[in-house]
PDB file of C-alpha atoms (C1' of nucleotides) in Angstrom:
ATOM      1  CA  MET A  66      58.386 137.582 110.412  1.00 67.00           C
ATOM      2  CA  PRO A  67      59.689 140.995 109.457  1.00 93.00           C
ATOM      3  CA  GLU A  68      61.036 143.078 111.533  1.00 96.00           C
ATOM      4  CA  LEU A  69      62.873 146.670 111.622  1.00 97.00           C
ATOM      5  CA  PRO A  70      65.745 145.505 109.185  1.00 97.00           C
ATOM      6  CA  GLU A  71      63.832 143.357 106.735  1.00 97.00           C
ATOM      7  CA  VAL A  72      61.178 146.069 106.091  1.00 97.00           C
ATOM      8  CA  GLU A  73      63.744 148.670 105.869  1.00 97.00           C
ATOM      9  CA  THR A  74      65.668 145.996 103.385  1.00 97.00           C
ATOM     10  CA  ILE A  75      62.372 145.479 101.493  1.00 97.00           C
ATOM     11  CA  VAL A  76      61.496 149.285 101.085  1.00 98.00           C
ATOM     12  CA  ARG A  77      64.841 150.486 100.185  1.00 97.00           C
ATOM     13  CA  GLY A  78      64.698 147.729  97.122  1.00 97.00           C
ATOM     14  CA  LEU A  79      61.138 149.139  96.115  1.00 98.00           C
ATOM     15  CA  ARG A  80      61.899 152.822  96.456  1.00 98.00           C
ATOM     16  CA  PRO A  81      63.704 153.040  92.782  1.00 98.00           C
ATOM     17  CA  ARG A  82      61.676 150.303  91.289  1.00 97.00           C
ATOM     18  CA  LEU A  83      58.384 151.931  92.763  1.00 98.00           C
ATOM     19  CA  THR A  84      58.442 155.629  93.181  1.00 98.00           C
ATOM     20  CA  GLY A  85      56.310 157.554  90.863  1.00 98.00           C
ATOM     21  CA  ARG A  86      54.857 154.343  88.957  1.00 98.00           C
ATOM     22  CA  VAL A  87      51.328 154.084  88.433  1.00 98.00           C
ATOM     23  CA  LEU A  88      49.597 150.770  89.720  1.00 98.00           C
ATOM     24  CA  THR A  89      47.098 148.870  87.018  1.00 98.00           C
ATOM     25  CA  ARG A  90      44.768 145.951  87.875  1.00 98.00           C
ATOM     26  CA  PRO A  91      45.477 145.634  91.903  1.00 98.00           C
ATOM     27  CA  ARG A  92      43.971 142.544  92.234  1.00 97.00           C
ATOM     28  CA  LEU A  93      43.221 141.071  96.351  1.00 97.00           C
ATOM     29  CA  PHE A  94      43.401 137.257  96.361  1.00 97.00           C
ATOM     30  CA  HIS A  95      42.234 137.124 100.611  1.00 96.00           C
ATOM     31  CA  ALA A  96      40.525 139.570 101.902  1.00 96.00           C
ATOM     32  CA  ASP A  97      41.022 138.415 105.267  1.00 95.00           C
ATOM     33  CA  VAL A  98      44.623 140.464 105.730  1.00 96.00           C
ATOM     34  CA  LEU A  99      42.278 143.434 105.552  1.00 96.00           C
ATOM     35  CA  SER A 100      41.806 145.974 108.505  1.00 94.00           C
ATOM     36  CA  GLY A 101      39.719 148.735 108.127  1.00 94.00           C
ATOM     37  CA  VAL A 102      39.117 148.628 104.475  1.00 96.00           C
ATOM     38  CA  THR A 103      36.982 146.566 101.601  1.00 96.00           C
ATOM     39  CA  ARG A 104      38.048 144.264  98.886  1.00 96.00           C
ATOM     40  CA  LEU A 105      36.735 146.608  96.818  1.00 97.00           C
ATOM     41  CA  ARG A 106      37.561 150.028  97.946  1.00 97.00           C
ATOM     42  CA  LEU A 107      40.789 148.912  97.964  1.00 98.00           C
ATOM     43  CA  VAL A 108      40.979 147.943  94.224  1.00 98.00           C
ATOM     44  CA  ARG A 109      39.024 150.782  93.239  1.00 98.00           C
ATOM     45  CA  ALA A 110      41.347 153.748  95.509  1.00 98.00           C
ATOM     46  CA  LEU A 111      44.671 151.786  93.751  1.00 98.00           C
ATOM     47  CA  ALA A 112      43.747 151.046  90.645  1.00 98.00           C
ATOM     48  CA  GLY A 113      45.450 153.951  88.159  1.00 98.00           C
ATOM     49  CA  ASN A 114      46.770 155.608  91.226  1.00 98.00           C
ATOM     50  CA  ARG A 115      50.435 156.905  91.368  1.00 98.00           C
ATOM     51  CA  ILE A 116      53.216 155.826  94.198  1.00 98.00           C
ATOM     52  CA  GLU A 117      54.451 159.510  95.595  1.00 98.00           C
ATOM     53  CA  GLU A 118      56.858 157.730  98.144  1.00 98.00           C
ATOM     54  CA  VAL A 119      57.725 154.159  99.245  1.00 98.00           C
ATOM     55  CA  THR A 120      58.882 154.390 103.298  1.00 98.00           C
ATOM     56  CA  ARG A 121      58.962 152.545 106.098  1.00 98.00           C
ATOM     57  CA  ARG A 122      57.412 152.956 109.705  1.00 98.00           C
ATOM     58  CA  ALA A 123      58.085 150.303 112.655  1.00 97.00           C
ATOM     59  CA  LYS A 124      57.480 147.427 110.620  1.00 97.00           C
ATOM     60  CA  HIS A 125      55.352 148.627 108.386  1.00 97.00           C
ATOM     61  CA  ALA A 126      55.667 149.382 104.459  1.00 98.00           C
ATOM     62  CA  VAL A 127      54.333 152.735 103.820  1.00 98.00           C
ATOM     63  CA  PHE A 128      53.101 153.746  99.963  1.00 98.00           C
ATOM     64  CA  ARG A 129      51.908 157.151  99.717  1.00 98.00           C
ATOM     65  CA  MET A 130      49.699 157.752  96.778  1.00 98.00           C
ATOM     66  CA  ALA A 131      48.774 160.306  94.752  1.00 98.00           C
ATOM     67  CA  SER A 132      45.287 161.183  95.961  1.00 98.00           C
ATOM     68  CA  GLY A 133      46.726 161.334  99.051  1.00 97.00           C
ATOM     69  CA  HIS A 134      46.196 157.879 100.774  1.00 98.00           C
ATOM     70  CA  ARG A 135      48.666 155.476 102.080  1.00 98.00           C
ATOM     71  CA  LEU A 136      48.523 151.855 101.425  1.00 98.00           C
ATOM     72  CA  VAL A 137      50.283 150.546 104.469  1.00 98.00           C
ATOM     73  CA  ILE A 138      51.322 146.651 104.816  1.00 98.00           C
ATOM     74  CA  GLN A 139      52.497 145.034 107.952  1.00 96.00           C
ATOM     75  CA  PRO A 140      54.061 141.730 106.680  1.00 95.00           C
ATOM     76  CA  GLY A 141      53.145 139.974 110.053  1.00 93.00           C
ATOM     77  CA  MET A 142      55.488 136.375 110.039  1.00 92.00           C
ATOM     78  CA  SER A 143      55.614 135.312 106.186  1.00 95.00           C
ATOM     79  CA  GLY A 144      54.933 138.411 104.387  1.00 95.00           C
ATOM     80  CA  ALA A 145      56.913 139.584 101.536  1.00 96.00           C
ATOM     81  CA  LEU A 146      56.735 142.605  99.394  1.00 97.00           C
ATOM     82  CA  LEU A 147      58.029 141.779  95.686  1.00 97.00           C
ATOM     83  CA  VAL A 148      58.260 143.616  92.626  1.00 97.00           C
ATOM     84  CA  PHE A 149      59.350 142.116  89.423  1.00 97.00           C
ATOM     85  CA  PRO A 150      60.260 143.863  85.966  1.00 96.00           C
ATOM     86  CA  ARG A 151      57.792 141.710  83.876  1.00 96.00           C
ATOM     87  CA  PRO A 152      54.402 140.114  84.552  1.00 95.00           C
ATOM     88  CA  LEU A 153      54.279 137.012  87.387  1.00 95.00           C
ATOM     89  CA  ARG A 154      54.921 133.638  86.696  1.00 94.00           C
ATOM     90  CA  SER A 155      51.913 130.921  87.756  1.00 91.00           C
ATOM     91  CA  ALA A 156      54.832 129.264  90.855  1.00 90.00           C
ATOM     92  CA  GLU A 157      55.150 133.405  91.502  1.00 92.00           C
ATOM     93  CA  ARG A 158      51.561 134.009  92.077  1.00 94.00           C
ATOM     94  CA  ARG A 159      51.473 131.147  95.107  1.00 94.00           C
ATOM     95  CA  TYR A 160      50.381 132.862  98.269  1.00 96.00           C
ATOM     96  CA  ALA A 161      50.130 135.900  96.485  1.00 97.00           C
ATOM     97  CA  VAL A 162      47.603 138.372  98.431  1.00 97.00           C
ATOM     98  CA  LEU A 163      47.634 141.315  96.336  1.00 98.00           C
ATOM     99  CA  VAL A 164      48.881 142.002  93.101  1.00 98.00           C
ATOM    100  CA  ALA A 165      49.182 144.538  91.015  1.00 98.00           C
ATOM    101  CA  GLY A 166      50.799 145.902  87.662  1.00 98.00           C
ATOM    102  CA  LEU A 167      53.213 148.696  87.348  1.00 98.00           C
ATOM    103  CA  ARG A 168      52.172 150.795  84.006  1.00 98.00           C
ATOM    104  CA  LYS A 169      55.024 150.871  81.604  1.00 96.00           C
ATOM    105  CA  GLY A 170      56.090 147.386  82.965  1.00 96.00           C
ATOM    106  CA  GLY A 171      56.509 145.566  86.344  1.00 97.00           C
ATOM    107  CA  THR A 172      54.389 143.930  88.976  1.00 98.00           C
ATOM    108  CA  LEU A 173      54.421 144.164  92.323  1.00 98.00           C
ATOM    109  CA  VAL A 174      53.351 141.648  95.136  1.00 97.00           C
ATOM    110  CA  TYR A 175      52.406 140.794  98.693  1.00 97.00           C
ATOM    111  CA  ARG A 176      52.795 137.603  99.231  1.00 97.00           C
ATOM    112  CA  ASP A 177      52.392 135.417 102.594  1.00 96.00           C
ATOM    113  CA  VAL A 178      51.999 132.116 103.491  1.00 95.00           C
ATOM    114  CA  ARG A 179      50.372 132.443 106.807  1.00 94.00           C
ATOM    115  CA  ARG A 180      48.532 135.687 106.474  1.00 95.00           C
ATOM    116  CA  LEU A 181      48.857 137.000 109.577  1.00 95.00           C
ATOM    117  CA  GLY A 182      49.833 140.526 107.786  1.00 96.00           C
ATOM    118  CA  THR A 183      47.913 143.206 107.486  1.00 97.00           C
ATOM    119  CA  VAL A 184      46.906 145.656 104.600  1.00 98.00           C
ATOM    120  CA  LEU A 185      45.597 149.339 105.694  1.00 97.00           C
ATOM    121  CA  LEU A 186      44.507 152.438 103.266  1.00 98.00           C
ATOM    122  CA  LEU A 187      44.833 155.272 105.200  1.00 97.00           C
ATOM    123  CA  ASP A 188      43.554 159.064 104.423  1.00 97.00           C
ATOM    124  CA  GLU A 189      45.815 161.563 105.718  1.00 97.00           C
ATOM    125  CA  PRO A 190      44.307 162.063 109.533  1.00 97.00           C
ATOM    126  CA  ALA A 191      43.857 158.007 109.396  1.00 96.00           C
ATOM    127  CA  TRP A 192      46.934 158.043 108.907  1.00 97.00           C
ATOM    128  CA  ARG A 193      48.219 160.161 111.532  1.00 96.00           C
ATOM    129  CA  ALA A 194      46.110 158.632 114.107  1.00 95.00           C
ATOM    130  CA  TYR A 195      47.556 155.519 113.462  1.00 96.00           C
ATOM    131  CA  THR A 196      51.200 156.384 113.129  1.00 97.00           C
ATOM    132  CA  ALA A 197      50.631 158.518 116.530  1.00 96.00           C
ATOM    133  CA  ARG A 198      49.842 155.340 118.131  1.00 95.00           C
ATOM    134  CA  ILE A 199      53.501 153.658 117.200  1.00 96.00           C
ATOM    135  CA  GLY A 200      56.204 154.543 119.461  1.00 97.00           C
ATOM    136  CA  PRO A 201      59.349 155.985 118.514  1.00 97.00           C
ATOM    137  CA  GLU A 202      61.936 154.692 115.730  1.00 98.00           C
ATOM    138  CA  PRO A 203      64.979 153.278 117.686  1.00 98.00           C
ATOM    139  CA  LEU A 204      67.215 154.539 114.399  1.00 98.00           C
ATOM    140  CA  ALA A 205      65.988 158.028 114.505  1.00 98.00           C
ATOM    141  CA  ALA A 206      68.682 160.756 114.943  1.00 98.00           C
ATOM    142  CA  ASP A 207      66.823 162.410 117.848  1.00 97.00           C
ATOM    143  CA  PHE A 208      66.259 158.950 119.605  1.00 97.00           C
ATOM    144  CA  GLY A 209      68.527 158.973 122.773  1.00 97.00           C
ATOM    145  CA  ILE A 210      68.971 157.327 125.625  1.00 97.00           C
ATOM    146  CA  GLY A 211      66.961 159.401 127.988  1.00 97.00           C
ATOM    147  CA  ASP A 212      63.933 158.373 124.947  1.00 97.00           C
ATOM    148  CA  LEU A 213      64.397 154.935 125.863  1.00 97.00           C
ATOM    149  CA  ALA A 214      64.719 155.413 129.975  1.00 97.00           C
ATOM    150  CA  ALA A 215      61.334 157.094 129.128  1.00 96.00           C
ATOM    151  CA  ARG A 216      59.703 154.272 127.355  1.00 96.00           C
ATOM    152  CA  LEU A 217      60.944 151.917 130.045  1.00 96.00           C
ATOM    153  CA  SER A 218      59.956 153.535 132.903  1.00 92.00           C
ATOM    154  CA  GLY A 219      56.539 152.663 134.780  1.00 89.00           C
ATOM    155  CA  THR A 220      56.111 149.448 133.934  1.00 94.00           C
ATOM    156  CA  ARG A 221      57.197 146.021 135.444  1.00 94.00           C
ATOM    157  CA  GLN A 222      56.893 144.092 132.309  1.00 95.00           C
ATOM    158  CA  ALA A 223      59.818 141.712 131.306  1.00 96.00           C
ATOM    159  CA  ILE A 224      62.079 143.955 129.474  1.00 97.00           C
ATOM    160  CA  LYS A 225      62.067 141.881 126.584  1.00 97.00           C
ATOM    161  CA  LYS A 226      58.113 141.968 125.974  1.00 96.00           C
ATOM    162  CA  VAL A 227      58.385 145.906 126.836  1.00 97.00           C
ATOM    163  CA  ILE A 228      60.657 146.636 123.662  1.00 97.00           C
ATOM    164  CA  MET A 229      58.994 144.441 121.464  1.00 97.00           C
ATOM    165  CA  ASP A 230      55.900 146.669 122.254  1.00 97.00           C
ATOM    166  CA  GLN A 231      55.072 148.465 119.143  1.00 96.00           C
ATOM    167  CA  ARG A 232      53.301 151.339 121.423  1.00 96.00           C
ATOM    168  CA  ARG A 233      56.775 151.541 123.053  1.00 97.00           C
ATOM    169  CA  LEU A 234      59.335 151.225 120.444  1.00 97.00           C
ATOM    170  CA  ALA A 235      59.031 150.582 116.732  1.00 97.00           C
ATOM    171  CA  GLY A 236      60.328 147.934 114.955  1.00 97.00           C
ATOM    172  CA  VAL A 237      62.130 145.441 117.419  1.00 97.00           C
ATOM    173  CA  GLY A 238      60.674 142.070 117.543  1.00 97.00           C
ATOM    174  CA  ASN A 239      62.014 138.585 118.696  1.00 97.00           C
ATOM    175  CA  ILE A 240      64.899 137.756 116.858  1.00 96.00           C
ATOM    176  CA  TYR A 241      66.669 141.770 117.644  1.00 97.00           C
ATOM    177  CA  ALA A 242      65.005 141.883 120.988  1.00 97.00           C
ATOM    178  CA  ASN A 243      66.884 138.455 122.100  1.00 97.00           C
ATOM    179  CA  GLU A 244      70.336 139.788 120.195  1.00 97.00           C
ATOM    180  CA  ALA A 245      70.199 143.082 121.437  1.00 98.00           C
ATOM    181  CA  LEU A 246      69.379 142.053 125.363  1.00 97.00           C
ATOM    182  CA  PHE A 247      72.369 139.744 124.964  1.00 97.00           C
ATOM    183  CA  ARG A 248      74.450 141.982 123.526  1.00 98.00           C
ATOM    184  CA  ALA A 249      73.506 144.342 126.813  1.00 97.00           C
ATOM    185  CA  ARG A 250      73.693 141.453 128.477  1.00 97.00           C
ATOM    186  CA  ILE A 251      70.005 141.518 130.720  1.00 97.00           C
ATOM    187  CA  ASP A 252      68.312 139.004 131.741  1.00 96.00           C
ATOM    188  CA  PRO A 253      65.392 139.342 129.081  1.00 96.00           C
ATOM    189  CA  SER A 254      62.806 138.683 132.284  1.00 95.00           C
ATOM    190  CA  ARG A 255      64.059 141.705 134.011  1.00 95.00           C
ATOM    191  CA  ALA A 256      61.283 143.993 135.278  1.00 96.00           C
ATOM    192  CA  ALA A 257      61.730 147.150 132.860  1.00 96.00           C
ATOM    193  CA  CYS A 258      61.167 150.071 135.193  1.00 95.00           C
ATOM    194  CA  ARG A 259      63.926 147.905 137.016  1.00 95.00           C
ATOM    195  CA  LEU A 260      66.894 148.244 135.026  1.00 96.00           C
ATOM    196  CA  GLY A 261      69.820 150.884 135.856  1.00 95.00           C
ATOM    197  CA  GLN A 262      71.115 153.850 133.735  1.00 96.00           C
ATOM    198  CA  ALA A 263      74.457 151.901 132.712  1.00 96.00           C
ATOM    199  CA  GLU A 264      71.901 148.749 131.613  1.00 96.00           C
ATOM    200  CA  VAL A 265      69.897 150.995 129.804  1.00 97.00           C
ATOM    201  CA  ALA A 266      72.754 152.656 128.340  1.00 97.00           C
ATOM    202  CA  ARG A 267      74.249 149.187 127.164  1.00 97.00           C
ATOM    203  CA  LEU A 268      70.167 148.307 125.936  1.00 98.00           C
ATOM    204  CA  TYR A 269      70.536 151.720 123.903  1.00 98.00           C
ATOM    205  CA  ARG A 270      73.795 151.342 122.217  1.00 98.00           C
ATOM    206  CA  ALA A 271      73.050 147.422 121.449  1.00 98.00           C
ATOM    207  CA  VAL A 272      69.099 147.649 119.963  1.00 98.00           C
ATOM    208  CA  ARG A 273      70.653 150.208 117.445  1.00 98.00           C
ATOM    209  CA  ALA A 274      73.558 148.424 116.695  1.00 98.00           C
ATOM    210  CA  VAL A 275      72.386 144.938 115.957  1.00 98.00           C
ATOM    211  CA  LEU A 276      69.507 146.619 113.990  1.00 98.00           C
ATOM    212  CA  THR A 277      72.058 148.845 111.659  1.00 98.00           C
ATOM    213  CA  GLU A 278      73.965 146.021 112.035  1.00 98.00           C
ATOM    214  CA  ALA A 279      71.113 143.729 110.195  1.00 98.00           C
ATOM    215  CA  ILE A 280      70.252 146.292 107.752  1.00 97.00           C
ATOM    216  CA  ALA A 281      73.914 146.483 106.413  1.00 98.00           C
ATOM    217  CA  ALA A 282      73.268 142.639 105.993  1.00 97.00           C
ATOM    218  CA  GLN A 283      69.594 142.786 104.350  1.00 97.00           C
ATOM    219  CA  GLY A 284      67.830 141.616 107.357  1.00 97.00           C
ATOM    220  CA  THR A 285      67.726 137.839 108.657  1.00 96.00           C
ATOM    221  CA  THR A 286      66.375 135.283 106.619  1.00 94.00           C
ATOM    222  CA  PHE A 287      64.911 132.088 107.813  1.00 88.00           C
ATOM    223  CA  ARG A 288      62.352 130.619 105.731  1.00 87.00           C
ATOM    224  CA  ASP A 289      59.863 133.352 104.173  1.00 86.00           C
ATOM    225  CA  TYR A 290      61.707 136.470 104.212  1.00 92.00           C
ATOM    226  CA  ARG A 291      63.356 137.829 101.173  1.00 94.00           C
ATOM    227  CA  THR A 292      64.564 141.433  99.699  1.00 96.00           C
ATOM    228  CA  GLY A 293      61.994 143.589  97.627  1.00 94.00           C
ATOM    229  CA  THR A 294      63.850 141.838  95.121  1.00 95.00           C
ATOM    230  CA  GLY A 295      63.891 138.468  96.415  1.00 94.00           C
ATOM    231  CA  GLU A 296      66.982 137.900  97.997  1.00 95.00           C
ATOM    232  CA  ARG A 297      68.112 136.496 101.105  1.00 95.00           C
ATOM    233  CA  GLY A 298      69.282 138.636 103.820  1.00 95.00           C
ATOM    234  CA  SER A 299      72.321 137.329 105.285  1.00 96.00           C
ATOM    235  CA  PHE A 300      72.109 138.117 109.183  1.00 96.00           C
ATOM    236  CA  GLN A 301      71.197 134.635 110.257  1.00 95.00           C
ATOM    237  CA  PHE A 302      74.843 134.105 110.050  1.00 95.00           C
ATOM    238  CA  ARG A 303      75.669 136.328 112.125  1.00 96.00           C
ATOM    239  CA  LEU A 304      72.820 136.020 115.297  1.00 97.00           C
ATOM    240  CA  ASP A 305      74.701 135.564 118.931  1.00 97.00           C
ATOM    241  CA  VAL A 306      71.393 133.820 120.658  1.00 96.00           C
ATOM    242  CA  TYR A 307      68.420 133.538 118.346  1.00 95.00           C
ATOM    243  CA  GLY A 308      68.041 129.917 116.722  1.00 94.00           C
ATOM    244  CA  ARG A 309      71.010 129.050 118.673  1.00 95.00           C
ATOM    245  CA  GLU A 310      69.587 127.142 121.590  1.00 94.00           C
ATOM    246  CA  GLY A 311      72.209 124.590 123.263  1.00 93.00           C
ATOM    247  CA  GLU A 312      74.989 125.841 121.353  1.00 94.00           C
ATOM    248  CA  PRO A 313      78.211 127.736 123.003  1.00 96.00           C
ATOM    249  CA  CYS A 314      77.905 131.210 124.279  1.00 96.00           C
ATOM    250  CA  ARG A 315      79.941 133.144 121.832  1.00 96.00           C
ATOM    251  CA  ARG A 316      81.108 135.360 125.273  1.00 97.00           C
ATOM    252  CA  CYS A 317      81.552 132.782 127.654  1.00 96.00           C
ATOM    253  CA  GLY A 318      81.461 129.725 125.968  1.00 96.00           C
ATOM    254  CA  GLY A 319      78.444 128.591 128.342  1.00 95.00           C
ATOM    255  CA  ARG A 320      75.418 126.662 126.174  1.00 94.00           C
ATOM    256  CA  LEU A 321      72.843 128.846 125.508  1.00 95.00           C
ATOM    257  CA  ALA A 322      69.523 128.202 126.749  1.00 94.00           C
ATOM    258  CA  THR A 323      65.624 128.990 125.324  1.00 94.00           C
ATOM    259  CA  THR A 324      62.656 129.437 127.253  1.00 93.00           C
ATOM    260  CA  HIS A 325      59.012 130.316 126.592  1.00 92.00           C
ATOM    261  CA  ALA A 326      57.989 132.146 129.821  1.00 91.00           C
ATOM    262  CA  ILE A 327      58.072 135.736 128.530  1.00 93.00           C
ATOM    263  CA  ASP A 328      55.047 136.603 126.707  1.00 91.00           C
ATOM    264  CA  ALA A 329      55.008 132.978 124.941  1.00 90.00           C
ATOM    265  CA  ARG A 330      57.687 133.567 122.474  1.00 93.00           C
ATOM    266  CA  SER A 331      60.900 132.312 122.223  1.00 94.00           C
ATOM    267  CA  THR A 332      63.467 133.810 124.330  1.00 95.00           C
ATOM    268  CA  THR A 333      66.921 132.113 123.475  1.00 96.00           C
ATOM    269  CA  PHE A 334      69.620 133.462 125.876  1.00 95.00           C
ATOM    270  CA  CYS A 335      72.902 132.975 128.243  1.00 96.00           C
ATOM    271  CA  TRP A 336      72.312 131.989 132.375  1.00 93.00           C
ATOM    272  CA  ARG A 337      76.133 133.270 132.922  1.00 95.00           C
ATOM    273  CA  CYS A 338      76.084 137.162 130.754  1.00 96.00           C
ATOM    274  CA  GLN A 339      72.370 137.281 131.388  1.00 95.00           C
ATOM    275  CA  GLY A 340      71.546 136.131 134.445  1.00 78.00           C
ATOM    276  CA  PRO A 341      67.993 133.659 134.831  1.00 60.00           C
ATOM    277  CA  PRO A 342      65.533 134.754 133.696  1.00 52.00           C
ATOM    278  CA  ARG A 343      62.439 133.382 136.692  1.00 41.00           C
TER     279      ARG A 343
ATOM    280  C1'  DA B 231      47.783 147.137 135.025  1.00 77.83           C
ATOM    281  C1'  DC B 232      49.398 142.621 134.253  1.00 77.83           C
ATOM    282  C1'  DG B 233      50.273 138.038 132.972  1.00 77.83           C
ATOM    283  C1'  DA B 234      47.967 134.033 130.841  1.00 77.83           C
ATOM    284  C1'  DG B 235      45.757 132.344 127.372  1.00 77.83           C
ATOM    285  C1'  DG B 236      43.306 132.316 122.842  1.00 77.83           C
ATOM    286  C1'  DT B 237      42.791 133.653 117.983  1.00 77.83           C
ATOM    287  C1'  DC B 238      44.259 134.503 112.941  1.00 77.83           C
ATOM    288  C1'  DC B 239      46.626 131.544 108.838  1.00 77.83           C
ATOM    289  C1'  DT B 240      49.542 127.771 106.998  1.00 77.83           C
ATOM    290  C1'  DG B 241      54.018 124.743 106.458  1.00 77.83           C
ATOM    291  C1'  DC B 242      57.370 122.210 108.265  1.00 77.83           C
ATOM    292  C1'  DG B 243      60.257 119.074 111.094  1.00 77.83           C
ATOM    293  C1'  DA B 244      60.066 115.645 114.949  1.00 77.83           C
ATOM    294  C1'  DG B 245      58.518 111.853 116.414  1.00 77.83           C
ATOM    295  C1'  DC B 246      55.716 107.609 116.638  1.00 77.83           C
TER     296       DC B 246
ATOM    297  C1'  DT C  33      55.256 105.872 104.390  1.00 77.83           C
ATOM    298  C1'  DG C  34      51.934 108.258 106.294  1.00 77.83           C
ATOM    299  C1'  DC C  35      49.996 110.139 110.371  1.00 77.83           C
ATOM    300  C1'  DT C  36      49.422 114.261 114.875  1.00 77.83           C
ATOM    301  C1'  DC C  37      51.953 117.435 117.321  1.00 77.83           C
ATOM    302  C1'  DG C  38      54.086 121.655 118.351  1.00 77.83           C
ATOM    303  C1'  DC C  39      55.965 125.226 116.243  1.00 77.83           C
ATOM    304  C1'  DA C  40      57.487 129.665 113.635  1.00 77.83           C
ATOM    305  C1'  DG C  41      59.711 136.210 112.517  1.00 77.83           C
ATOM    306  C1'  DG C  42      53.610 139.251 114.569  1.00 77.83           C
ATOM    307  C1'  DA C  43      49.999 141.662 116.689  1.00 77.83           C
ATOM    308  C1'  DC C  44      44.978 141.727 118.393  1.00 77.83           C
ATOM    309  C1'  DC C  45      41.516 140.308 122.224  1.00 77.83           C
ATOM    310  C1'  DT C  46      39.531 138.553 126.573  1.00 77.83           C
ATOM    311  C1'  DC C  47      39.329 137.253 130.960  1.00 77.83           C
ATOM    312  C1'  DG C  48      40.824 137.202 135.756  1.00 77.83           C
TER     313       DG C  48
END
DNA sequence: ACGAGGTCCTGCGAGC
DNA sequence: TGCTCGCAGGACCTCG
């Protein structure tokens, strides 16, 4: 679920509440989210460890710990990261995957209904290798049109699939891929390497604009997503295409269509403005 | 290199 | 009312 704007919103909420705080009594309730670390090693590494910095990379929340480890949480489809200024109530423990107390009060929770998320514990070299495999941040100040063009060249895969590929571009998921392609008036099924310069430029501006606006709206809440303090986002009210199948296109008034032909993910688009996917 | 399809997991709404 | 089915914001894998 959470894409770049949602994780960015979560991280901004957590940062002032977690930076400098020491984790106590960490507990992992579902080991199936772990990747490359055992429950025992994770719990031992977190207990008594201080959070130095809370950041985002792609769709991951990254907690840099005083020990030099990074706790990396990728919320998957249904994950939420929440901080409470008190112990958890019983209803708040539902679907909890990882819970840790905060010394001097408070609780950090990673909650994930479907548990498609991932929890990693990486030392410095492992973190460097991990982040190196992920594509550039589309909102970075030094990310330009030429960088996007370079990431799109050399593949005939559908442009929608390519911009969702985390190795090529960080943080764009299904919702914002749909939205950006609509804004850029590009057929989602077009081969990435066949886009013209003007189309790449439109896509560049569309991706940056939709992500920026979604962050300002605190993300898109359909069901599970919450900010780091439990609020809903509001970008669901501003979507042009995602979730609007059959409704009128905001640009031309035509009926929006949905296909699952691209990477088996729902793609909603306007035939008239974006042309037919093959 | 690429597309198709399956896997992980649970909940919910539609339809019967 | 109760059941089954398909689908859901992600990412990984194998197969041909």
